[in-house]
XYZ file of C-alpha atoms in Angstrom:
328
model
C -12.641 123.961 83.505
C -11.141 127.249 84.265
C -10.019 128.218 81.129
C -10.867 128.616 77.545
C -12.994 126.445 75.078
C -10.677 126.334 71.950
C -12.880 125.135 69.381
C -11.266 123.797 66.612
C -13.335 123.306 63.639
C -15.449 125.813 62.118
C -18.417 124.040 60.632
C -21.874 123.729 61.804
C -21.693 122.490 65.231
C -17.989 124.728 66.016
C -19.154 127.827 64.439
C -22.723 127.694 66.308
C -20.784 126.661 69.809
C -18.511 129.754 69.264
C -21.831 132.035 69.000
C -23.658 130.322 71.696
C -20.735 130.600 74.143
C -20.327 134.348 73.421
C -23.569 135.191 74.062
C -23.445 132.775 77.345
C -20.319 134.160 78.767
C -18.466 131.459 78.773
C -14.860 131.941 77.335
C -13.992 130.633 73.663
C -11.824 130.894 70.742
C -12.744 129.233 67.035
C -9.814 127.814 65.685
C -10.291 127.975 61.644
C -8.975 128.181 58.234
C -9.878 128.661 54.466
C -12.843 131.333 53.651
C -14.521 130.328 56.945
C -11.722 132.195 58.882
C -11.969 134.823 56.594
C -15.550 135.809 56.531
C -15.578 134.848 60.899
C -12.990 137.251 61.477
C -14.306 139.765 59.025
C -18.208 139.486 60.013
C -18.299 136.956 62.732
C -20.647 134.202 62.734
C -24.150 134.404 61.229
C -26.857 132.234 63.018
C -29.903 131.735 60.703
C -32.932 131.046 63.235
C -36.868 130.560 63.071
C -37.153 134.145 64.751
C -34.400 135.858 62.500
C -31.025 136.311 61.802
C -28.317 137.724 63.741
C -24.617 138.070 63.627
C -21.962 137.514 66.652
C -18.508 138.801 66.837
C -16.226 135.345 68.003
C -12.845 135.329 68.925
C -11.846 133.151 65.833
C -7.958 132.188 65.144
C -6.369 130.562 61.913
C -4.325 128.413 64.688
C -4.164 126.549 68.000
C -0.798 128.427 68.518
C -2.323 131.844 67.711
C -4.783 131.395 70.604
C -1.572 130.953 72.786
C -3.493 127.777 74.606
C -1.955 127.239 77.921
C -2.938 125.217 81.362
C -6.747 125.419 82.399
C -8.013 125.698 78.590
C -9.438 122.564 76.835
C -9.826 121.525 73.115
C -13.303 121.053 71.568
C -13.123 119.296 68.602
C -16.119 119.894 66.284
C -14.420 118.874 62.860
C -16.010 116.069 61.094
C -14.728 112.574 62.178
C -13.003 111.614 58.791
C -10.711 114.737 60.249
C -10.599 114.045 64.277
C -6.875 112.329 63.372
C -5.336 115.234 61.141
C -6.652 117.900 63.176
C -5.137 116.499 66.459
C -1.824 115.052 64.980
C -1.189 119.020 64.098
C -1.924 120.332 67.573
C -1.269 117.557 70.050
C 2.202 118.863 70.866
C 2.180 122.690 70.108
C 3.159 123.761 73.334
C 1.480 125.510 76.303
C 2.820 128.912 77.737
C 4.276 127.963 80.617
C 5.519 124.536 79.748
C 3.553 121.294 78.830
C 1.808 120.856 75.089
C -1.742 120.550 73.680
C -2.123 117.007 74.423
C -1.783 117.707 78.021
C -5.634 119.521 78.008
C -9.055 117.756 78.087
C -10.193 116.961 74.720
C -13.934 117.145 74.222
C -14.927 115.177 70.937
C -18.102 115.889 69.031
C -17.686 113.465 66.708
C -20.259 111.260 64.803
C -19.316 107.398 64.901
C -17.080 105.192 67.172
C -13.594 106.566 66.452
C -13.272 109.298 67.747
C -12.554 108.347 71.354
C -9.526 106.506 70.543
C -8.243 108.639 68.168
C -8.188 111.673 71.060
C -6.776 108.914 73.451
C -3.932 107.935 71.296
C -2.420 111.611 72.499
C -4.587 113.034 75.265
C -5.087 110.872 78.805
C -8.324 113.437 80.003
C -10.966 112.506 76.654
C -14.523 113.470 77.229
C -17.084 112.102 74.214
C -19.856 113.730 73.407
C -23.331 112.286 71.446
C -24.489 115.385 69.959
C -28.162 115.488 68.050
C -28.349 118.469 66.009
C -30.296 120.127 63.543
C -28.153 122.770 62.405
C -26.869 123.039 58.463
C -24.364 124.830 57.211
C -23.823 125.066 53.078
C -21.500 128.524 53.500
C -18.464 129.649 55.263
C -19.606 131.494 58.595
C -23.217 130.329 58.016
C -25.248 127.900 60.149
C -29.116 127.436 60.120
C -30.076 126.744 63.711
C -33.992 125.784 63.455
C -34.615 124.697 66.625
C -35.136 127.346 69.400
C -34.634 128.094 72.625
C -32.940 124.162 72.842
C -30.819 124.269 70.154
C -30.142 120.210 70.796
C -29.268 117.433 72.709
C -25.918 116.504 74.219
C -24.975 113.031 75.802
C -21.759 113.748 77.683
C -19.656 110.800 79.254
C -16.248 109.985 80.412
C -14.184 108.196 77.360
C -11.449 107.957 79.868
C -10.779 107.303 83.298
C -8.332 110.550 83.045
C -11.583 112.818 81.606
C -14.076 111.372 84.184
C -13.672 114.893 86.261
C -14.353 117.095 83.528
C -18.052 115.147 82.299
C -20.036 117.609 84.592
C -18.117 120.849 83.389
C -18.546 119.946 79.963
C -22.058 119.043 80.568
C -22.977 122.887 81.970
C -20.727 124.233 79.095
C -23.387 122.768 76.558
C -26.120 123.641 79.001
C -24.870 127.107 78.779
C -24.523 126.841 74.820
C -28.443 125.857 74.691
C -28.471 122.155 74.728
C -30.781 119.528 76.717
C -27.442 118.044 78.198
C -26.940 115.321 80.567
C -24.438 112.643 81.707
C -24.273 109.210 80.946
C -22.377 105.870 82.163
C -21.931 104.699 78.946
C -20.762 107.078 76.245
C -20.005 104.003 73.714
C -22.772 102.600 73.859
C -24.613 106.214 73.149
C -22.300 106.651 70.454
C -22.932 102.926 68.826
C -26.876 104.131 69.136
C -26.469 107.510 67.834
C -24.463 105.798 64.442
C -27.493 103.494 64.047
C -29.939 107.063 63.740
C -26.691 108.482 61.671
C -27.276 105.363 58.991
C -30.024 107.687 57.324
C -26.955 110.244 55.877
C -25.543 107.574 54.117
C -28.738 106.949 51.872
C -30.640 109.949 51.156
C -27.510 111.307 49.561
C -28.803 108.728 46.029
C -31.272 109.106 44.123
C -34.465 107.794 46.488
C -37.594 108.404 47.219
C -38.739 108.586 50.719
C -39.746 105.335 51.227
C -37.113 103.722 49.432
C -34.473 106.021 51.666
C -36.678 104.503 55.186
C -36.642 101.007 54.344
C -33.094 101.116 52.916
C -31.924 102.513 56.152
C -33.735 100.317 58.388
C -32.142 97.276 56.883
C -28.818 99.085 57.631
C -29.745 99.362 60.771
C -30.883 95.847 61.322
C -27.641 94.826 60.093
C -25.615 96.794 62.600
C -27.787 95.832 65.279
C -26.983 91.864 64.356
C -23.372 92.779 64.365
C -23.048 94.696 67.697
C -25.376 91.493 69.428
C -22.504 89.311 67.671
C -19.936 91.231 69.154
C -21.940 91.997 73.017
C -21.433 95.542 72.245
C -23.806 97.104 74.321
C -26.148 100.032 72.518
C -28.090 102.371 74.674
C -31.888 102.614 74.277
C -33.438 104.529 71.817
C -34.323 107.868 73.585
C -38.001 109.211 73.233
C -39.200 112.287 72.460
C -37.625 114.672 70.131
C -36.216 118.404 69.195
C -38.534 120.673 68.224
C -37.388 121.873 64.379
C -39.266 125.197 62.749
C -39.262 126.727 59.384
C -36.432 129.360 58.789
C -37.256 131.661 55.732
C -35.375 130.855 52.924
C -34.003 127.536 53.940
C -35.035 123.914 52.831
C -35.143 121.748 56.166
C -33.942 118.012 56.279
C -30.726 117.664 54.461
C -28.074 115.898 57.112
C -24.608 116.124 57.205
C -23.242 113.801 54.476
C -25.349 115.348 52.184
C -24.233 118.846 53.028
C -20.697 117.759 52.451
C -21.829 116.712 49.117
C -23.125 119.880 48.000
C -20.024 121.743 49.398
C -17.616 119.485 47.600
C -15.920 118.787 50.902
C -15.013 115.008 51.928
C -17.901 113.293 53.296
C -17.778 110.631 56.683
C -19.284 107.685 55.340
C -16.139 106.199 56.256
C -16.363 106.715 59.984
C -20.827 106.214 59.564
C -20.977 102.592 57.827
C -16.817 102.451 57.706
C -17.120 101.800 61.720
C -19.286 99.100 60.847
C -17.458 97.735 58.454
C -14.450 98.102 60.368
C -15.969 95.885 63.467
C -17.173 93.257 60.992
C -13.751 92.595 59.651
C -11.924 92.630 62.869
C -14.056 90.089 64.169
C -13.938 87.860 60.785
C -17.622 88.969 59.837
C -18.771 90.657 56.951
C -21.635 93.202 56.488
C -22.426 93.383 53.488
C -25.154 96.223 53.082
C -22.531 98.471 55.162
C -19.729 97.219 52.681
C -21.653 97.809 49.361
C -22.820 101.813 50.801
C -19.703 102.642 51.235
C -17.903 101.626 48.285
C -20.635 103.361 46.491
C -20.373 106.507 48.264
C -17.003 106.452 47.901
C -16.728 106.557 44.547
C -19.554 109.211 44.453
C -17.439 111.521 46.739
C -14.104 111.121 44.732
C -15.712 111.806 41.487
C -17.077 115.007 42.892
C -20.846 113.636 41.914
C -23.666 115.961 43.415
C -26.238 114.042 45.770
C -29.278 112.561 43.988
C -27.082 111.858 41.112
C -26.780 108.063 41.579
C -29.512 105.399 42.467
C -28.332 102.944 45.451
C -26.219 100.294 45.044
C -27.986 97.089 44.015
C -27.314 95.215 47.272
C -28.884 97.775 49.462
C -31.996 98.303 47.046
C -32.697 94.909 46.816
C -32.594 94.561 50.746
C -35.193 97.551 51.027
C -37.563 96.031 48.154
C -37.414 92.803 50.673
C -37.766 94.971 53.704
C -41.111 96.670 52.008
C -42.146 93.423 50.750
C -42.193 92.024 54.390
């Protein structure tokens, strides 16, 4: 890809791509709003590692149209998945200088869970998916705690259409670039469907657990979603082995994931698109799943009342099928 990497989404993931990128070379404007495109443009983005802090200068935007997107660029979409259809549906047909719109660039989606894909494809025929495994946090606007160094995390690019097949290698070497193990694969579904089984953990830790309570609760999520996606031949990929390398950064409290992050910023949460996939699958196919169901409706709830994480103990269902699971 010739052009530039307009990021769109200025949380954990877009924010540290935008600093990566700058410091790589490669070319890249962070689309954002609110107090995080305030404090960007005022003090750029501030990347909280094991070896210190430091501060890059991004080319940050409030708007696709203010980074006057034309042929060549692409659109990286790092907002949480629960926002993939919003996000698009407002810059899908902005146009390009010269003639064409938005929807006519590759669309790179970052996105946690299985809907992603389609959503980009409902607009954009060149859609390249991306299974990203991250440790980054980020609790404040322009913020992100990046403990892993010098691979910042793994990438799993592959073609989500036939239209993006010819940009999986660039986008591959763009995360490269950005400090990611990165490498291709056949079957970027079936990576996805695997990642969303390791994303299952979110969705528990945010009530009030204790760590073995939170494993065995997940695992019979998991087992659940496995059943389902044998039920339905949906192919997952293998687990991978090995893992990324996470370090102590002064003044930060490691292991918190994503859902719970959104919790403690007060910001919508993606348990929908996690164990709403899931549930989502089931129901299509005239199954049920009824640990997925129950975790969802509870963290609903939790997330529309505004509840902090911890404040709640898990929903009945789900306890009672990790007392089992311990029991076994």
């Amino acid at each position: 890809m010739s052009g530039r990497r307009l990021i769109v989404g200025a949380g954990a993931l877009g924010a540290l791509l935008a600093a990566q990128w700058r410091a790589a070379g490669v070319p890249a404007v962070l689309v954002a709003r609110g107090a995080a495109l305030e404090v960007i443009r005022e003090r750029g983005v501030t990347v909280r590692r094991p070896h210190g802090d430091e501060t890059v200068v991004v080319d940050v935007v409030g708007s696709v149209d203010a980074a006057e997107p034309a042929e060549g660029d692409s659109v990286v979409l790092a907002v949480k998945a629960q926002d993939a259809e919003q996000a698009l549906a407002s810059l899908a047909w902005r146009p390009l200088a010269g003639g064409g719109a938005v929807a006519d660039l590759p669309v790179v989606t970052l996105q946690n869970g299985l809907s992603a894909e389609a959503v980009a494809s409902r607009r954009s025929a060149a859609v390249v998916g991306v299974s990203v495994g991250i440790a980054a946090s980020h609790l404040r606007p322009g913020e992100v705690v990046s403990p892993s160094w010098p691979t910042i995390g793994v990438a799993r690019v592959g073609a989500a259409t036939a239209a993006g097949a010819p940009f999986v290698e660039a986008v591959r070497e763009d995360l490269a670039r950005a400090g990611f193990a990165a490498s291709v694969v056949d079957d970027i579904a079936a990576t996805k469907r695997r990642k969303l089984l390791a994303n299952l953990r979110n969705v528990v830790e945010v009530f009030d657990v204790d760590a073995a309570e939170r494993d065995a609760a997940t695992d019979a999520l998991r087992r659940e979603a496995e059943v389902l996606f044998a039920r339905l031949d949906l192919a997952v990929a293998p687990a991978e082995q090995g893992f990324l390398p996470v370090e102590d950064v002064p003044g930060h409290v490691p292991g918190r994931l994503s859902t719970w992050q959104s919790l403690e910023r007060g910001t919508s949460v993606e348990s929908d698109y996690l164990v709403g996939d899931i549930v989502l699958l089931a129901r299509g196919a005239g199954r049920t799943v009824p640990l997925a169901e129950a975790i969802q409706h509870a963290l609903g709830i939790l997330a529309a009342r505004g509840d902090r994480p911890g404040s709640v103990p898990l929903p009945a269902e789900i306890a009672h099928a990790a007392r089992a699971g311990v029991a076994s």
